[in-house]
């Protein structure tokens, strides 16, 4: 397969700016091209990486299919970058934050944004981390000044997505968040905006009615089923902490309907629950589960995270949450299996008609609970079902069109396809390999989104204009 150099390949914004699709569930470009958000949490990218390192990270991210990188614009007031330059040389008076001839903090951020643009990546700008606002380091007036500063600098960049909040509940300093969001939206109505909430909460809990919020975000967090820890405000019941699909369902109860995605699930290689060195770490299989559960529940995309990457640790730089920069620096972690496997989910979702897809749990017959839950999504003529544990499963194929269906399985670890055959059964039974997760694909046999000889889904999928009846 011929591939173009990353910087020569077509950029997403060549299809126009990002916007919410007409059905309110997904994202698209102005010309109708679907946009499946595949993000990475590169929180400390502006502070921890130099120019060459940032370029390496962004180029590798693009090669692996990531089209969004979420960053902390500042993680302190002031914040310092790899070159020792500060973000706030004169407090919140940012009029002279950039000095002629000096490669300062904001020039380095400019370089990161421009490098991401060359690689076809959107920068999800978390403008200021929530703990700083909670600590009183930015008030409403300062939020308005900061919002204007940011939009004056970045509103003409093609690859910006604004993220208000930053690991915080929306009822903490709500006025500051509203002031920041309204200011940015007033000065830059062209770029999309969301709110990044605290773990196990959703933006819909506080901001469902805000005009400035284009799509919702939730943080499913890093806890196991038994790590509730007493918070009564979570939108999910006790004992369901890992059920990321529940957050999607909870958002759907709010109006107006807006797209939603998990902006921070459990990270690869982070202790379960964060704070115990003796706890097991989340693995590639866990991050796959979070991704497929969320997307098949109806999310418009997904953000991956890695403990060693989000803080860009390296030898000599201590890591939080027991990450070891000698054992696994960030530039080694970018090749960890869970991260490399996310692109197969993106390819899968873009291989089928995008906007008619809905979550449909009626597909899974005699469903299980927790890890044994089969989660399914479908269009009018295709079904996708994810099985995390490899348990025996039965799918109701009558939920889509077609007297006969073609059946494939996809291995989410390497994207490989296996054609099982054609069936006219309503209740299709499959006994997978126990303990191994997989995706089952069923397609109306008159459609050729996939063909029996395909060994994997191509990077760009099959153009929908080519998805014709096989009898033609």
mmCIF file of C-alpha atoms in Angstrom, residues 269-448:
data_model
loop_
_atom_site.group_PDB
_atom_site.id
_atom_site.type_symbol
_atom_site.label_atom_id
_atom_site.label_comp_id
_atom_site.label_asym_id
_atom_site.label_seq_id
_atom_site.Cartn_x
_atom_site.Cartn_y
_atom_site.Cartn_z
ATOM 1 C CA UNK A 269 0.714 1.278 33.244
ATOM 2 C CA UNK A 270 -0.908 3.222 36.084
ATOM 3 C CA UNK A 271 -1.821 1.660 39.457
ATOM 4 C CA UNK A 272 -5.484 0.804 39.804
ATOM 5 C CA UNK A 273 -6.854 3.619 41.917
ATOM 6 C CA UNK A 274 -3.670 5.708 41.444
ATOM 7 C CA UNK A 275 -2.347 5.858 44.968
ATOM 8 C CA UNK A 276 -1.117 2.382 45.922
ATOM 9 C CA UNK A 277 2.346 1.243 44.849
ATOM 10 C CA UNK A 278 1.349 -2.362 45.600
ATOM 11 C CA UNK A 279 -1.743 -2.233 43.372
ATOM 12 C CA UNK A 280 -1.675 -3.956 39.971
ATOM 13 C CA UNK A 281 -1.397 -1.622 36.987
ATOM 14 C CA UNK A 282 -3.912 -1.256 34.177
ATOM 15 C CA UNK A 283 -2.760 -3.100 31.068
ATOM 16 C CA UNK A 284 -3.354 -2.943 27.327
ATOM 17 C CA UNK A 285 -6.355 -5.252 27.658
ATOM 18 C CA UNK A 286 -7.903 -2.885 30.204
ATOM 19 C CA UNK A 287 -7.463 0.186 28.008
ATOM 20 C CA UNK A 288 -9.000 -1.707 25.086
ATOM 21 C CA UNK A 289 -12.023 -2.521 27.234
ATOM 22 C CA UNK A 290 -12.497 1.099 28.248
ATOM 23 C CA UNK A 291 -12.235 2.204 24.628
ATOM 24 C CA UNK A 292 -14.610 -0.315 23.060
ATOM 25 C CA UNK A 293 -17.160 -0.118 25.862
ATOM 26 C CA UNK A 294 -17.323 3.670 25.595
ATOM 27 C CA UNK A 295 -17.396 3.936 21.810
ATOM 28 C CA UNK A 296 -19.893 1.103 21.304
ATOM 29 C CA UNK A 297 -22.116 2.780 23.902
ATOM 30 C CA UNK A 298 -22.338 5.774 21.565
ATOM 31 C CA UNK A 299 -19.278 7.966 22.171
ATOM 32 C CA UNK A 300 -18.058 10.113 19.272
ATOM 33 C CA UNK A 301 -14.467 9.011 19.880
ATOM 34 C CA UNK A 302 -12.068 8.139 22.660
ATOM 35 C CA UNK A 303 -8.965 9.437 24.424
ATOM 36 C CA UNK A 304 -6.190 7.018 25.371
ATOM 37 C CA UNK A 305 -3.730 7.639 28.200
ATOM 38 C CA UNK A 306 -0.417 6.264 29.470
ATOM 39 C CA UNK A 307 1.012 6.973 32.909
ATOM 40 C CA UNK A 308 4.559 7.567 31.630
ATOM 41 C CA UNK A 309 3.522 9.588 28.574
ATOM 42 C CA UNK A 310 0.999 11.991 30.088
ATOM 43 C CA UNK A 311 3.760 13.339 32.356
ATOM 44 C CA UNK A 312 6.624 12.709 29.882
ATOM 45 C CA UNK A 313 8.960 11.205 32.440
ATOM 46 C CA UNK A 314 12.558 10.314 31.598
ATOM 47 C CA UNK A 315 15.692 9.362 33.542
ATOM 48 C CA UNK A 316 16.412 12.034 36.125
ATOM 49 C CA UNK A 317 12.843 13.326 36.175
ATOM 50 C CA UNK A 318 10.747 11.829 38.988
ATOM 51 C CA UNK A 319 7.356 10.543 37.967
ATOM 52 C CA UNK A 320 4.025 10.711 39.776
ATOM 53 C CA UNK A 321 1.839 7.657 40.377
ATOM 54 C CA UNK A 322 4.895 5.391 40.675
ATOM 55 C CA UNK A 323 5.992 5.824 37.064
ATOM 56 C CA UNK A 324 9.704 5.099 36.662
ATOM 57 C CA UNK A 325 11.575 7.224 34.129
ATOM 58 C CA UNK A 326 14.546 4.858 34.085
ATOM 59 C CA UNK A 327 12.526 1.677 33.684
ATOM 60 C CA UNK A 328 10.243 3.182 31.032
ATOM 61 C CA UNK A 329 10.798 6.752 29.802
ATOM 62 C CA UNK A 330 8.062 8.309 27.683
ATOM 63 C CA UNK A 331 9.933 7.701 24.434
ATOM 64 C CA UNK A 332 9.849 3.967 25.145
ATOM 65 C CA UNK A 333 6.268 3.992 26.426
ATOM 66 C CA UNK A 334 4.973 5.398 23.112
ATOM 67 C CA UNK A 335 5.471 1.903 21.713
ATOM 68 C CA UNK A 336 3.510 0.124 24.448
ATOM 69 C CA UNK A 337 0.865 -2.268 23.124
ATOM 70 C CA UNK A 338 -2.312 -0.529 24.281
ATOM 71 C CA UNK A 339 -1.264 2.701 22.612
ATOM 72 C CA UNK A 340 -0.400 0.994 19.340
ATOM 73 C CA UNK A 341 -3.751 -0.847 19.347
ATOM 74 C CA UNK A 342 -6.025 2.216 19.474
ATOM 75 C CA UNK A 343 -5.811 2.796 15.718
ATOM 76 C CA UNK A 344 -7.699 -0.438 15.043
ATOM 77 C CA UNK A 345 -10.756 0.948 16.826
ATOM 78 C CA UNK A 346 -10.612 4.117 14.731
ATOM 79 C CA UNK A 347 -10.275 2.155 11.480
ATOM 80 C CA UNK A 348 -13.194 -0.054 12.481
ATOM 81 C CA UNK A 349 -15.527 2.854 13.168
ATOM 82 C CA UNK A 350 -14.679 4.618 9.914
ATOM 83 C CA UNK A 351 -15.169 1.485 7.791
ATOM 84 C CA UNK A 352 -18.971 1.635 8.111
ATOM 85 C CA UNK A 353 -21.689 4.284 7.664
ATOM 86 C CA UNK A 354 -20.857 6.653 10.480
ATOM 87 C CA UNK A 355 -23.879 8.754 11.292
ATOM 88 C CA UNK A 356 -26.618 6.116 11.490
ATOM 89 C CA UNK A 357 -24.770 4.173 14.187
ATOM 90 C CA UNK A 358 -26.580 3.691 17.506
ATOM 91 C CA UNK A 359 -25.921 1.720 20.674
ATOM 92 C CA UNK A 360 -28.179 -1.336 20.802
ATOM 93 C CA UNK A 361 -27.950 -3.724 23.731
ATOM 94 C CA UNK A 362 -30.909 -5.753 22.416
ATOM 95 C CA UNK A 363 -28.367 -7.323 20.057
ATOM 96 C CA UNK A 364 -26.668 -9.197 22.920
ATOM 97 C CA UNK A 365 -28.875 -12.119 23.981
ATOM 98 C CA UNK A 366 -28.564 -13.313 27.613
ATOM 99 C CA UNK A 367 -25.981 -10.667 28.393
ATOM 100 C CA UNK A 368 -23.544 -10.779 31.296
ATOM 101 C CA UNK A 369 -22.414 -8.230 33.876
ATOM 102 C CA UNK A 370 -19.190 -6.349 34.486
ATOM 103 C CA UNK A 371 -16.347 -7.903 32.478
ATOM 104 C CA UNK A 372 -18.719 -10.447 30.922
ATOM 105 C CA UNK A 373 -20.953 -7.774 29.409
ATOM 106 C CA UNK A 374 -21.154 -7.875 25.624
ATOM 107 C CA UNK A 375 -21.515 -4.344 24.283
ATOM 108 C CA UNK A 376 -22.978 -3.815 20.837
ATOM 109 C CA UNK A 377 -23.561 -1.023 18.364
ATOM 110 C CA UNK A 378 -25.114 -1.064 14.897
ATOM 111 C CA UNK A 379 -26.047 0.859 11.815
ATOM 112 C CA UNK A 380 -28.925 -0.017 9.536
ATOM 113 C CA UNK A 381 -27.006 -2.867 7.945
ATOM 114 C CA UNK A 382 -24.086 -3.753 10.225
ATOM 115 C CA UNK A 383 -23.451 -4.877 13.813
ATOM 116 C CA UNK A 384 -20.300 -4.529 15.913
ATOM 117 C CA UNK A 385 -20.116 -6.377 19.235
ATOM 118 C CA UNK A 386 -17.210 -6.387 21.704
ATOM 119 C CA UNK A 387 -16.573 -9.367 23.970
ATOM 120 C CA UNK A 388 -13.962 -8.647 26.646
ATOM 121 C CA UNK A 389 -13.619 -12.091 28.214
ATOM 122 C CA UNK A 390 -14.096 -14.372 25.231
ATOM 123 C CA UNK A 391 -17.165 -16.005 26.766
ATOM 124 C CA UNK A 392 -19.797 -17.778 24.618
ATOM 125 C CA UNK A 393 -22.109 -15.218 23.054
ATOM 126 C CA UNK A 394 -25.369 -15.007 21.120
ATOM 127 C CA UNK A 395 -26.241 -12.066 18.859
ATOM 128 C CA UNK A 396 -29.665 -11.139 17.508
ATOM 129 C CA UNK A 397 -28.894 -10.444 13.847
ATOM 130 C CA UNK A 398 -32.482 -9.447 13.066
ATOM 131 C CA UNK A 399 -31.657 -5.990 14.397
ATOM 132 C CA UNK A 400 -30.221 -5.054 10.976
ATOM 133 C CA UNK A 401 -31.321 -5.486 7.363
ATOM 134 C CA UNK A 402 -30.637 -8.504 5.193
ATOM 135 C CA UNK A 403 -31.883 -12.090 5.028
ATOM 136 C CA UNK A 404 -28.290 -13.285 5.274
ATOM 137 C CA UNK A 405 -25.317 -11.765 7.092
ATOM 138 C CA UNK A 406 -21.598 -12.094 6.589
ATOM 139 C CA UNK A 407 -19.682 -12.632 9.841
ATOM 140 C CA UNK A 408 -16.126 -11.644 10.712
ATOM 141 C CA UNK A 409 -14.138 -11.426 13.905
ATOM 142 C CA UNK A 410 -11.540 -8.723 14.511
ATOM 143 C CA UNK A 411 -8.662 -9.126 16.939
ATOM 144 C CA UNK A 412 -8.379 -5.739 18.696
ATOM 145 C CA UNK A 413 -4.718 -6.390 19.515
ATOM 146 C CA UNK A 414 -3.572 -6.337 15.894
ATOM 147 C CA UNK A 415 -6.618 -5.449 13.796
ATOM 148 C CA UNK A 416 -6.607 -8.796 11.985
ATOM 149 C CA UNK A 417 -9.861 -9.962 10.407
ATOM 150 C CA UNK A 418 -11.097 -13.540 10.098
ATOM 151 C CA UNK A 419 -14.058 -14.266 7.843
ATOM 152 C CA UNK A 420 -16.334 -16.806 9.559
ATOM 153 C CA UNK A 421 -18.917 -17.196 6.813
ATOM 154 C CA UNK A 422 -22.507 -16.405 5.903
ATOM 155 C CA UNK A 423 -25.547 -17.132 8.045
ATOM 156 C CA UNK A 424 -29.306 -16.732 7.847
ATOM 157 C CA UNK A 425 -29.781 -17.458 11.564
ATOM 158 C CA UNK A 426 -31.537 -14.875 13.669
ATOM 159 C CA UNK A 427 -29.707 -15.795 16.867
ATOM 160 C CA UNK A 428 -26.095 -16.316 15.907
ATOM 161 C CA UNK A 429 -23.999 -18.201 18.468
ATOM 162 C CA UNK A 430 -20.240 -17.977 18.728
ATOM 163 C CA UNK A 431 -17.796 -19.655 21.134
ATOM 164 C CA UNK A 432 -14.596 -17.546 21.115
ATOM 165 C CA UNK A 433 -11.251 -18.309 22.715
ATOM 166 C CA UNK A 434 -11.779 -17.994 26.502
ATOM 167 C CA UNK A 435 -9.970 -15.053 28.055
ATOM 168 C CA UNK A 436 -9.264 -13.326 24.754
ATOM 169 C CA UNK A 437 -11.191 -10.182 23.779
ATOM 170 C CA UNK A 438 -12.562 -9.796 20.270
ATOM 171 C CA UNK A 439 -14.960 -7.848 18.082
ATOM 172 C CA UNK A 440 -17.668 -9.656 16.128
ATOM 173 C CA UNK A 441 -18.792 -7.966 12.901
ATOM 174 C CA UNK A 442 -22.046 -8.859 11.136
ATOM 175 C CA UNK A 443 -22.995 -7.199 7.848
ATOM 176 C CA UNK A 444 -25.989 -7.471 5.549
ATOM 177 C CA UNK A 445 -24.654 -9.807 2.845
ATOM 178 C CA UNK A 446 -25.718 -7.361 0.129
ATOM 179 C CA UNK A 447 -23.192 -4.854 1.426
ATOM 180 C CA UNK A 448 -19.453 -4.951 0.929
#
